[in-house]
Every structure is written in C-alpha cells, then in structure tokens.
PDB file of C-alpha atoms in Angstrom:
ATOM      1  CA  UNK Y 592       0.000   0.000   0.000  1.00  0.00           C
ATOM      2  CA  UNK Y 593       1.651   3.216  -1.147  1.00  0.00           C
ATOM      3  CA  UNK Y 594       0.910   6.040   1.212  1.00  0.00           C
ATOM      4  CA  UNK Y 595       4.132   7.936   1.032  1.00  0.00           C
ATOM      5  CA  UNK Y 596       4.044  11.764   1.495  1.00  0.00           C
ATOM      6  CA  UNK Y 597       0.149  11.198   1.558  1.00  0.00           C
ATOM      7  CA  UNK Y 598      -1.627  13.421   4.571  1.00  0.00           C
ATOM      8  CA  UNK Y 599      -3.590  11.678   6.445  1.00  0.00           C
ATOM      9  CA  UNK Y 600      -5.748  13.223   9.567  1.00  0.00           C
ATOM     10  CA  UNK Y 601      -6.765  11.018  12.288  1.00  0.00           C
ATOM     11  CA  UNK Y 602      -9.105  11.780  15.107  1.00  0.00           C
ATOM     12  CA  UNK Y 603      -8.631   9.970  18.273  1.00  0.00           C
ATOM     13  CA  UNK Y 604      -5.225   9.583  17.907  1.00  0.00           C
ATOM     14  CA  UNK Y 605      -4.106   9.497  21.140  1.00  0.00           C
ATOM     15  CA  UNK Y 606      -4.893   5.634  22.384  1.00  0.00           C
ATOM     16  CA  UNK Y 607      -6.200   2.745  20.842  1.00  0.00           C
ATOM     17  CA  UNK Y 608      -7.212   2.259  16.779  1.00  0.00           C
ATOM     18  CA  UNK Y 609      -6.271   5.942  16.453  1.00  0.00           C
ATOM     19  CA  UNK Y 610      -3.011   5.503  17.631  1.00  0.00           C
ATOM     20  CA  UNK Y 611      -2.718   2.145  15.810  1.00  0.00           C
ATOM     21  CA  UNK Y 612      -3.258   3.964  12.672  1.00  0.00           C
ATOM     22  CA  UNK Y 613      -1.335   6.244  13.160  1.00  0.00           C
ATOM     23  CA  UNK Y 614       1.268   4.158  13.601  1.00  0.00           C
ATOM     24  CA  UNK Y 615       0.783   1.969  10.689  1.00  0.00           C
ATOM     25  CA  UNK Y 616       0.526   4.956   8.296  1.00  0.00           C
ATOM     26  CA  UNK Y 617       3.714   6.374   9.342  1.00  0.00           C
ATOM     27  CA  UNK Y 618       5.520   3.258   8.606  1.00  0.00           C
ATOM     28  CA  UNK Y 619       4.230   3.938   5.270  1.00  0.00           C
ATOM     29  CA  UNK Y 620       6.206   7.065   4.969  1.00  0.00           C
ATOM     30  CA  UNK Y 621       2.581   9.141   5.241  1.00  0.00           C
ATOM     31  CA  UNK Y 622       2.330  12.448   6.995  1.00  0.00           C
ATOM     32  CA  UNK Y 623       0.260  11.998   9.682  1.00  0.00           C
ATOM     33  CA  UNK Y 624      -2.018  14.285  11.478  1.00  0.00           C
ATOM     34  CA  UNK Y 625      -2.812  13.106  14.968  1.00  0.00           C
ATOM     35  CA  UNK Y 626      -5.803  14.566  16.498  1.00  0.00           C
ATOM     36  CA  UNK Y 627      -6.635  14.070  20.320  1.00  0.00           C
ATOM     37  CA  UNK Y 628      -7.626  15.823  23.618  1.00  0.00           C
ATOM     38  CA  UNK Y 629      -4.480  14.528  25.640  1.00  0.00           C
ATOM     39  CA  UNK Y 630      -1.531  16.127  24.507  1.00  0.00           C
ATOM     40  CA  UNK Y 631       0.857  13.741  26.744  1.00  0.00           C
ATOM     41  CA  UNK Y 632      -0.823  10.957  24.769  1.00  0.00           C
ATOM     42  CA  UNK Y 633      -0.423  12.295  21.271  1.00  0.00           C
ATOM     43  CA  UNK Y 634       2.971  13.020  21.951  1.00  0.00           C
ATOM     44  CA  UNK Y 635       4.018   9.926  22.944  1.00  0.00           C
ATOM     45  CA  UNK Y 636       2.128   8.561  19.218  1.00  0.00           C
ATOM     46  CA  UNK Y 637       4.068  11.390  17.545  1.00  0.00           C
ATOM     47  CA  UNK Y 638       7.738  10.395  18.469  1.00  0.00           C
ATOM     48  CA  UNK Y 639       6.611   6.449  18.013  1.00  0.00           C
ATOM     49  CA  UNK Y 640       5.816   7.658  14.321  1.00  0.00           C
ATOM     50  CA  UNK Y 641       8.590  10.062  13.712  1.00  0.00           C
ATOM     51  CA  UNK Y 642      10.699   6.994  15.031  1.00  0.00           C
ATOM     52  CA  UNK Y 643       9.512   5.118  12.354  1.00  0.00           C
ATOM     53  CA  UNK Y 644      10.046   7.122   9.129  1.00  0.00           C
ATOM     54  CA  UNK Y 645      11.758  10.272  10.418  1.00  0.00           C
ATOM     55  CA  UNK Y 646       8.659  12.363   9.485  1.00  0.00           C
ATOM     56  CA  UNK Y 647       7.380  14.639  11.987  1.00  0.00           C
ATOM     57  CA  UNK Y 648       3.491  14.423  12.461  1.00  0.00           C
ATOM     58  CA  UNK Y 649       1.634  17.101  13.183  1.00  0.00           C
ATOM     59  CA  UNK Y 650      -0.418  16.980  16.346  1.00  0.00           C
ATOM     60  CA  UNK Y 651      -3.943  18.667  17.379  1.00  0.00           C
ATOM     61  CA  UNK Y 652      -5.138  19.336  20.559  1.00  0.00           C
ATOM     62  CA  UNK Y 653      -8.808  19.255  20.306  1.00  0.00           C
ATOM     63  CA  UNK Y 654     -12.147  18.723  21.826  1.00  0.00           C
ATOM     64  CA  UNK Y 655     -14.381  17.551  18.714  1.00  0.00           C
ATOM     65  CA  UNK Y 656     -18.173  18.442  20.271  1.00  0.00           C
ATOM     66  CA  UNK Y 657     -16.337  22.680  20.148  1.00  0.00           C
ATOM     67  CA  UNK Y 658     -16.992  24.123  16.653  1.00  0.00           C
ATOM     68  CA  UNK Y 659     -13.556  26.456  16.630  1.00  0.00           C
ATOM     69  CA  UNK Y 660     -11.533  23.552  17.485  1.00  0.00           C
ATOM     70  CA  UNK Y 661     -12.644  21.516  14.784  1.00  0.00           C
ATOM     71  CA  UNK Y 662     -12.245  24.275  12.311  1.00  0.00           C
ATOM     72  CA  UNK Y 663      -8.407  24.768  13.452  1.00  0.00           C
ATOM     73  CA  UNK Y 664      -7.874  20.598  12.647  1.00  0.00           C
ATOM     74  CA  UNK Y 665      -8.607  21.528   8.994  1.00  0.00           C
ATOM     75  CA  UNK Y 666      -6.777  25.227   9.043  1.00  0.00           C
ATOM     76  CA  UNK Y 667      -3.564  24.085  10.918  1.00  0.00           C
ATOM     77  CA  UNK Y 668      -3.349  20.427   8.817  1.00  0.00           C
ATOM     78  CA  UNK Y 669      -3.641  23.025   5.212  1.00  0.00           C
ATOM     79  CA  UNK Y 670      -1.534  25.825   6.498  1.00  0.00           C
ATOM     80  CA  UNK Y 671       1.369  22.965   7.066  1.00  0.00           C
ATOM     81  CA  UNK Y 672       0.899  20.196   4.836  1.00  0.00           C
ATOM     82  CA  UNK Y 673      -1.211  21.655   2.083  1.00  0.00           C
ATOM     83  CA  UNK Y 674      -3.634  18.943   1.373  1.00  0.00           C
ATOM     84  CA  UNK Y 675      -5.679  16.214   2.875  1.00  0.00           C
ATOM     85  CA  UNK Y 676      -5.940  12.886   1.048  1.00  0.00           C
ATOM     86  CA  UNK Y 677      -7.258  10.708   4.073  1.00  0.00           C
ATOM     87  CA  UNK Y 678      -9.694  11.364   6.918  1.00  0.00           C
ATOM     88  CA  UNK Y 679     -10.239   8.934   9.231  1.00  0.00           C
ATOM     89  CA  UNK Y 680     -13.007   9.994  11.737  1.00  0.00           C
ATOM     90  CA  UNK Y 681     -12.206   7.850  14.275  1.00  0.00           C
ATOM     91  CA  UNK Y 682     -12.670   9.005  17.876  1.00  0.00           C
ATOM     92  CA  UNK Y 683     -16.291   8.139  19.400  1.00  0.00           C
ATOM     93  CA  UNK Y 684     -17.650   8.564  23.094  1.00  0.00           C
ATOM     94  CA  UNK Y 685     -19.166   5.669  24.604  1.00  0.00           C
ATOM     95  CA  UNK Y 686     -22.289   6.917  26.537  1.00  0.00           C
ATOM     96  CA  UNK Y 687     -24.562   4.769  28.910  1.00  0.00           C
ATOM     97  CA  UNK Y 688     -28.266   5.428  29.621  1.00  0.00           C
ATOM     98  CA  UNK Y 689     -31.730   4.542  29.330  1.00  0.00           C
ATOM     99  CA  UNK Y 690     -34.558   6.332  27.632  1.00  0.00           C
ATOM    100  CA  UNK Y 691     -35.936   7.275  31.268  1.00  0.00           C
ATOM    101  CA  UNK Y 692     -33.197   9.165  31.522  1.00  0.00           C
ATOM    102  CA  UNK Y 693     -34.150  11.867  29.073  1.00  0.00           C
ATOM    103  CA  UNK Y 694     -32.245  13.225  25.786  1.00  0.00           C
ATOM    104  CA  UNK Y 695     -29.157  14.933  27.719  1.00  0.00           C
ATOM    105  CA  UNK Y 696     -27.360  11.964  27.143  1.00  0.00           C
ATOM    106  CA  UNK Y 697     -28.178  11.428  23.264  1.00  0.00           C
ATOM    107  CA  UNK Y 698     -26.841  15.377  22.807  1.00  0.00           C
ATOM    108  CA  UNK Y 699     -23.327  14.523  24.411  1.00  0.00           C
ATOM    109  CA  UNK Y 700     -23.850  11.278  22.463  1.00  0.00           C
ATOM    110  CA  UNK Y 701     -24.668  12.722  18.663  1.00  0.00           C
ATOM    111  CA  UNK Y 702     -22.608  15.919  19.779  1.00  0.00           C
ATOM    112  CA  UNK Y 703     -19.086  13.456  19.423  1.00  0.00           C
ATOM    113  CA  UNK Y 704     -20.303  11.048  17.633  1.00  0.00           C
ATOM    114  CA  UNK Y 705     -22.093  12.454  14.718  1.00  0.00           C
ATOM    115  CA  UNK Y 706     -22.386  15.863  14.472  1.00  0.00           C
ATOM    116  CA  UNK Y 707     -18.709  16.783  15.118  1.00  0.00           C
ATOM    117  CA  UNK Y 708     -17.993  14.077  12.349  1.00  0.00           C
ATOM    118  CA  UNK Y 709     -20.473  15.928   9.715  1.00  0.00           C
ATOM    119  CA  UNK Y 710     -18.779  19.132  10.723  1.00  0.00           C
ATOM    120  CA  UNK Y 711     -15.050  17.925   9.834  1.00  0.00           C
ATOM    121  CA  UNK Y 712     -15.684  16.241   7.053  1.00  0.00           C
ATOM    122  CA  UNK Y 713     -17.551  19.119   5.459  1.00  0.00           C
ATOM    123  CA  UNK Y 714     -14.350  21.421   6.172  1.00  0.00           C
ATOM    124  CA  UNK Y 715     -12.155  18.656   4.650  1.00  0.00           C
ATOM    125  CA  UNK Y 716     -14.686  17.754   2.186  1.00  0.00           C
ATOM    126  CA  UNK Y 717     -13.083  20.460  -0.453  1.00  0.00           C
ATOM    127  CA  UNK Y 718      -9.886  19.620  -0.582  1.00  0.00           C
ATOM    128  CA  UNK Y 719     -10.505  15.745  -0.232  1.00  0.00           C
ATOM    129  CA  UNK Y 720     -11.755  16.725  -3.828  1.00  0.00           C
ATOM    130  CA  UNK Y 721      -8.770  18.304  -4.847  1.00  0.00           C
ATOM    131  CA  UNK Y 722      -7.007  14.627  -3.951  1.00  0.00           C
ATOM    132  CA  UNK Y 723      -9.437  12.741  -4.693  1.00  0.00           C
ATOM    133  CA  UNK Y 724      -8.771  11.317  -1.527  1.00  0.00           C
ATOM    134  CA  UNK Y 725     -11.110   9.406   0.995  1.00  0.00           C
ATOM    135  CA  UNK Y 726     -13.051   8.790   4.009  1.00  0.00           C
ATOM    136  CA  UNK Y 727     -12.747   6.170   6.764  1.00  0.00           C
ATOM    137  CA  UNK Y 728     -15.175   6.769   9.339  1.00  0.00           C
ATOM    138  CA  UNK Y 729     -14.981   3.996  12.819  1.00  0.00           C
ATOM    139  CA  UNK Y 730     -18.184   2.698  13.617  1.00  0.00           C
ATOM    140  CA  UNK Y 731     -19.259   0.161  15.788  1.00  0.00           C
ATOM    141  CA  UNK Y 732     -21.193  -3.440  15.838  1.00  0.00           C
ATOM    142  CA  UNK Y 733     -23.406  -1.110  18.229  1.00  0.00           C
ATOM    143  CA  UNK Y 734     -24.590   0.249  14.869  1.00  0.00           C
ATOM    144  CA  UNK Y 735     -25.768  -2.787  13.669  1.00  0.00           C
ATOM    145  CA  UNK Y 736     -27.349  -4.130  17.016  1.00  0.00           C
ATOM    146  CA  UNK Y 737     -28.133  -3.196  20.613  1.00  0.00           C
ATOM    147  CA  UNK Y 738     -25.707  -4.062  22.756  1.00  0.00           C
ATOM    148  CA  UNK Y 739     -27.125  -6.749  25.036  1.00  0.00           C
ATOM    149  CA  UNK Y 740     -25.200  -6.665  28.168  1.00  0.00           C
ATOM    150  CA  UNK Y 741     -24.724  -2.669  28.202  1.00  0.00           C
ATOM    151  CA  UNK Y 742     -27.249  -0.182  28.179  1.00  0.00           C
ATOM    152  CA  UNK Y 743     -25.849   1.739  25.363  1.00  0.00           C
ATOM    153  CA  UNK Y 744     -28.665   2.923  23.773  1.00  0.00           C
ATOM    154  CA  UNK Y 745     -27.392   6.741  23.119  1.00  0.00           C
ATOM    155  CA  UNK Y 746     -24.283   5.275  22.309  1.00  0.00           C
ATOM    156  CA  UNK Y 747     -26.064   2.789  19.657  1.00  0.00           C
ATOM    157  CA  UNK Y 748     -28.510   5.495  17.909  1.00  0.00           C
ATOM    158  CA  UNK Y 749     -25.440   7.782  17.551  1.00  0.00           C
ATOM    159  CA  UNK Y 750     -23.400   4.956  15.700  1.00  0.00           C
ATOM    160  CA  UNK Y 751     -26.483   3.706  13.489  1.00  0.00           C
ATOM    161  CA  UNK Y 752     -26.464   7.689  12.056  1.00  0.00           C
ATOM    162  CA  UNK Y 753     -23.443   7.431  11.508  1.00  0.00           C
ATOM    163  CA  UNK Y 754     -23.499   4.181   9.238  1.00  0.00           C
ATOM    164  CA  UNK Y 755     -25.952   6.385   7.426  1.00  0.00           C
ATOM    165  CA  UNK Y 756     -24.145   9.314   7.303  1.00  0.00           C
ATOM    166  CA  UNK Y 757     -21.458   7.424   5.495  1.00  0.00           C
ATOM    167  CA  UNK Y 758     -23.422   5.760   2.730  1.00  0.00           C
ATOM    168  CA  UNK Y 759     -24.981   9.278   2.136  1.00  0.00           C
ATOM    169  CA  UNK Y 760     -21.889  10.757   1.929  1.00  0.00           C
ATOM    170  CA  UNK Y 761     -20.878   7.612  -1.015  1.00  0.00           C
ATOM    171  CA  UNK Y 762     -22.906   8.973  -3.047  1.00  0.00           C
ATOM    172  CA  UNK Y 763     -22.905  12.599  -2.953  1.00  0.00           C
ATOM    173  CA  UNK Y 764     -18.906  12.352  -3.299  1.00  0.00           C
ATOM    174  CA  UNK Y 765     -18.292   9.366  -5.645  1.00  0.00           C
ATOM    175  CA  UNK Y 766     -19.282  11.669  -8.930  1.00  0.00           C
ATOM    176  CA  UNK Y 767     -16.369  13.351  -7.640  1.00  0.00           C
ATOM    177  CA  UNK Y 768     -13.840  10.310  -7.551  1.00  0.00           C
ATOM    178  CA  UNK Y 769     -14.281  10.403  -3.389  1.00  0.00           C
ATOM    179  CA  UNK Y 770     -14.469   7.524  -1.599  1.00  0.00           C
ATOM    180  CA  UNK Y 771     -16.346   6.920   2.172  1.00  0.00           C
ATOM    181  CA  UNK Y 772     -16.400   3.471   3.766  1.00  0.00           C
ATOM    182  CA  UNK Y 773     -17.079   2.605   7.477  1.00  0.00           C
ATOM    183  CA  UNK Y 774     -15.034   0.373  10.179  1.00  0.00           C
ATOM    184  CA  UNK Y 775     -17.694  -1.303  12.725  1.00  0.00           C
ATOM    185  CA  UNK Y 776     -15.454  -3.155  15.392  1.00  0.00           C
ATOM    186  CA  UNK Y 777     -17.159  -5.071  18.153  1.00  0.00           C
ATOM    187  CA  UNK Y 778     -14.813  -5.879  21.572  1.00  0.00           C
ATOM    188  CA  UNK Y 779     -11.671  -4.479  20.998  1.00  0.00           C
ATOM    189  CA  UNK Y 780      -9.087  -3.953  23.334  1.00  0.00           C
ATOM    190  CA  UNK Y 781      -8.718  -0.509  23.759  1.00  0.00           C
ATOM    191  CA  UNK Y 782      -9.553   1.992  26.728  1.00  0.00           C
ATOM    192  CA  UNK Y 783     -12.372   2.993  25.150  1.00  0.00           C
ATOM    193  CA  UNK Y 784     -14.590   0.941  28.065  1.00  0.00           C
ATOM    194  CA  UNK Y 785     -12.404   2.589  30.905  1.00  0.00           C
ATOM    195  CA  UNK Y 786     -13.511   5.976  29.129  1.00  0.00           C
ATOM    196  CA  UNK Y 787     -17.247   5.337  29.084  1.00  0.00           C
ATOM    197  CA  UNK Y 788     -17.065   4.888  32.985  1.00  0.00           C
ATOM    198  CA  UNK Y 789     -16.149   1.182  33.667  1.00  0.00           C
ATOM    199  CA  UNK Y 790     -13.720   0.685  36.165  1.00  0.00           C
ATOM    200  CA  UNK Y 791     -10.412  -1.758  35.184  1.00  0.00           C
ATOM    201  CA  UNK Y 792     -12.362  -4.372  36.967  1.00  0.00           C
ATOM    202  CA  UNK Y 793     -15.627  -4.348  35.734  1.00  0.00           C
ATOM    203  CA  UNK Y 794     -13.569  -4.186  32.146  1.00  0.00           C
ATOM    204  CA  UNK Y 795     -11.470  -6.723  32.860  1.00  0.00           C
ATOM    205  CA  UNK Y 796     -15.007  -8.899  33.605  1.00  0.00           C
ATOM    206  CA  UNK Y 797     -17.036  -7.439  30.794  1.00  0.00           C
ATOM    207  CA  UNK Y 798     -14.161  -8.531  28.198  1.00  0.00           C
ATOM    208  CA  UNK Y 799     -13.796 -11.912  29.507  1.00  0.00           C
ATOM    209  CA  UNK Y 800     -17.749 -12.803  29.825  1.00  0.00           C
ATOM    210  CA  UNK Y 801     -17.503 -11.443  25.558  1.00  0.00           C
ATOM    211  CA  UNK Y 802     -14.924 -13.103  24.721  1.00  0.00           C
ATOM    212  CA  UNK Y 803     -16.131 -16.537  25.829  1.00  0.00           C
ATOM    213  CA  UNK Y 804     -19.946 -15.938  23.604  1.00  0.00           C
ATOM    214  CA  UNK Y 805     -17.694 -14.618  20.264  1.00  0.00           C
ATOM    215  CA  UNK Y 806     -17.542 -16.801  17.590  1.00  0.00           C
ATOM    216  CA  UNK Y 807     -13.473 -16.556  17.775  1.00  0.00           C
ATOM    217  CA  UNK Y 808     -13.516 -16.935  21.340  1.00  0.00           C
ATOM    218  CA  UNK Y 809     -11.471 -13.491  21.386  1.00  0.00           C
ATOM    219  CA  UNK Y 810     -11.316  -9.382  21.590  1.00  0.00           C
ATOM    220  CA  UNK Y 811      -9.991  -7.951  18.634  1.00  0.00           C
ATOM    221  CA  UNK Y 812      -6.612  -6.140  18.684  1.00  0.00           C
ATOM    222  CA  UNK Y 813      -6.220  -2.442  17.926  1.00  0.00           C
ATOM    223  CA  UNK Y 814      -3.835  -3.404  15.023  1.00  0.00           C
ATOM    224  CA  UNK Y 815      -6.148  -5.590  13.520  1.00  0.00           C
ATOM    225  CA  UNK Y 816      -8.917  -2.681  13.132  1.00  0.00           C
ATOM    226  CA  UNK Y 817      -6.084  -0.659  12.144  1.00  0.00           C
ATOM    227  CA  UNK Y 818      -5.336  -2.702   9.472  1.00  0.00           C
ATOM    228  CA  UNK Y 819      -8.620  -2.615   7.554  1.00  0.00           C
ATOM    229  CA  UNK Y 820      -8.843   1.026   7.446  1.00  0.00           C
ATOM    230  CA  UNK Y 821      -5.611   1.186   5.913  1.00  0.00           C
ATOM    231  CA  UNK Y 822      -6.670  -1.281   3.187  1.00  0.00           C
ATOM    232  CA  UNK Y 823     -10.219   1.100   2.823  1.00  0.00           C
ATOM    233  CA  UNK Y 824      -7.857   4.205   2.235  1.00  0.00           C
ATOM    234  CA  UNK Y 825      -5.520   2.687  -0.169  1.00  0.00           C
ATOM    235  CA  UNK Y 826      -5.631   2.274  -4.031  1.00  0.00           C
ATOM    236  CA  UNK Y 827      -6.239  -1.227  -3.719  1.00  0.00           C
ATOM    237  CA  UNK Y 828     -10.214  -0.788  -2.433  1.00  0.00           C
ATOM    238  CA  UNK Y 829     -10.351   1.574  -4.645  1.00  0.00           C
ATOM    239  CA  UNK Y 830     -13.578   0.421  -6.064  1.00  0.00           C
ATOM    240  CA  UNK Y 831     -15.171   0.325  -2.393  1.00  0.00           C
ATOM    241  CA  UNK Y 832     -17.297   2.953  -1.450  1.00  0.00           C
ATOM    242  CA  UNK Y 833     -20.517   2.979   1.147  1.00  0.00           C
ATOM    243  CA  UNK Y 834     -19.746   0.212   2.538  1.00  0.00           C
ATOM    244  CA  UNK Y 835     -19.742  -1.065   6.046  1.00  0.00           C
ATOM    245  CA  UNK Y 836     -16.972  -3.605   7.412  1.00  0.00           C
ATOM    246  CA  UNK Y 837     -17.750  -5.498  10.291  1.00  0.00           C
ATOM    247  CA  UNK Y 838     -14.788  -6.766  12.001  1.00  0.00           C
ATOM    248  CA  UNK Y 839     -15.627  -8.353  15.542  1.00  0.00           C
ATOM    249  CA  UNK Y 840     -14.563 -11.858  16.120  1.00  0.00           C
ATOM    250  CA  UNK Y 841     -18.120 -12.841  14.842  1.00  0.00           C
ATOM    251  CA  UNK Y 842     -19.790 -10.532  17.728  1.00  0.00           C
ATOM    252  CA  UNK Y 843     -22.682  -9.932  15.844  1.00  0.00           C
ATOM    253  CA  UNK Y 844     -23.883 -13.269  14.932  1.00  0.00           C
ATOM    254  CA  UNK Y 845     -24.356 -13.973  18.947  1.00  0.00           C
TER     255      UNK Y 845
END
C-alpha cells in the first residue's frame, strides 16, 4: 500500500485504533495528522511515528463536540501540509443510559459522535476533492445491534447515524472520484470501556464474559482494526465505497 508523502488526519489519535493507525501509516512514509484531547498521549504517538520514518506528524489538541476547534484541525493540517488525502473519523464517546433518563445523554452522544464528524468532514470535504482522496469513518457493531449486556442505547442510535451518514456521503462524493467506507469493530481492546465509565475491573469482567460468547472466542486487537482502514484508504479498495466492514470476532452473529 503506497501512502508515502500522503496526509492523512486522524481523530482519536491518542490511544487505541487511532493511535494504531497512526502508527501503521507512518511506517508507510505518510504524513500523519494526529488529532486528540491529551496532549501527553499524542505526543508519545508522535515520536513512536517520527521513530519510524523520520517524518514529523503534526499533532492537534482538540475537543471535537467545540466548533472552533474543529475548524483549526482543517486550518492548521492546510496551512502545514497543504492537502488532505485521508480522513479517518475515528474518535467516538461511549455513553450509557436509558430512555428514562431523558435526551441529555443522546446530545453529548450525537454531539461526538455524529455531528462533530459531519462538521469535519464538510471542512475537509473540499480539498478531499482536490485529492481525490477518501473517508474512513470507525463505527461500531453497536450500529448494527443493541448491545445486550450494556445499556448503550445513546451510544447505539449515535453509531447507526453514523453508518448512514457514510453511505450518504458515497454517493454525494463518488461523482467526484471520493471515496467513504465505514469500520464497525465489536470488543476491541482498547480503553475505550475505561472511558465510558467502567472501572479496570468491571472491564477486565465485561471482556472476559464477551470473549467466551464470540464466535473466535477473542477481543480484537487495535492493530487488527487498524489494518482494515488502511486497506479502505488505499488504491487497492479503490472500487469500495458505502460500505460497512464489520470486524468483531463474529460478535454480531451472537
């Protein structure tokens, strides 16, 4: 996969599939554009990528649900490098509730999940024209399914728009040679559980009790997911567009 000199913007770059990309693009020769709210974090990505090519990513503080800060991802990332060819919207929020609850928790839900990913993309939208570049937006099985053994129901609605978002988005950009595919993991190891409120414990029982019902009998690895979006944003898929991977040790089929 030839991604050398290619500019590639990541959001939740900090941890996890983020930070697996990341790190997989750079030893591509790509420059990458890591996008996170902990700055220690993206750091620490940074110098593992600059390690592996010698080519200094650029990294972006930002909190995705504030409008200005998502405009500056965009601004800084063209000021720099001068072009986007890949976004990959990849950081989410995992939010918890129950319709008794009331809607605050679908706002902080779509507010991350959806809405700041319709905003970026239609900053980066022009000039992923001018490359005729692509999309890889991270979804979830949650998309797909409700989660049985988590109330995630915010957290599911949010993920379902945002299957739809990207088969919307396949069509109204693939007249202009623009490509938008989705990633929908199931259990992955990642913190991603630790951020949505679990404690180590009850995520160290929670991944155990899934991994015994999955097909595979195992959590994915961040690497894996990783992986398949760099094989979405390369020339060789490059006649896949609106479509939705599922890649979750057979998760879904439970």
């Amino acid at each position: 996969m030839d991604f050398d000199n290619k500019v590639i913007v990541i959001t939740g770059a900090s941890s996890g599939i983020g930070a697996a990309a990341a790190l997989l693009y750079a030893k591509q020769s790509a420059k990458v554009v890591l996008v996170g709210r902990n700055e220690e974090s993206l750091n620490k990505v940074a110098k593992q990528c600059e390690d592996a090519r010698g080519i200094k990513p650029l990294t972006i503080k930002a909190e995705l649900s504030h409008d200005d800060d998502v405009k500056n991802i965009v601004t800084k990332t063209i000021n720099i490098f001068g072009r986007i060819d890949v976004l990959v919207n990849n950081a989410g929020v995992g939010v918890q509730g129950s319709i008794l609850e009331g809607v605050e928790l679908l706002d902080r839900a779509i507010a991350t999940n959806l809405r700041a990913v319709y905003h970026l993309t239609s900053l980066a939208a022009p000039h992923l024209i001018k490359t005729k570049g692509n999309i890889v937006n991270v979804s979830s099985v949650a998309a797909l399914r409700p989660i049985k053994d988590v109330n995630y129901l915010p957290y599911c609605i949010s993920k379902a728009g945002l299957d739809q978002f990207t088969k919307c988005l396949a069509v109204e950009l693939g007249r202009q040679d623009v490509r938008v595919n989705s990633v929908n993991p199931g259990g992955t190891n990642t913190p991603f559980a630790e951020t949505a409120g679990f404690t180590k414990e009850q995520v160290s029982e929670l991944y155990k009790s899934r991994s015994s019902l999955y097909p595979l009998g195992k959590m994915a690895e961040s690497e894996e997911v990783a992986d398949l979006i760099l094989y979405l944003s390369s020339d060789r898929a490059r006649s896949i567009t609106g479509s939705i991977y599922v890649i979750d040790n057979g998760e879904i089929l439970v």
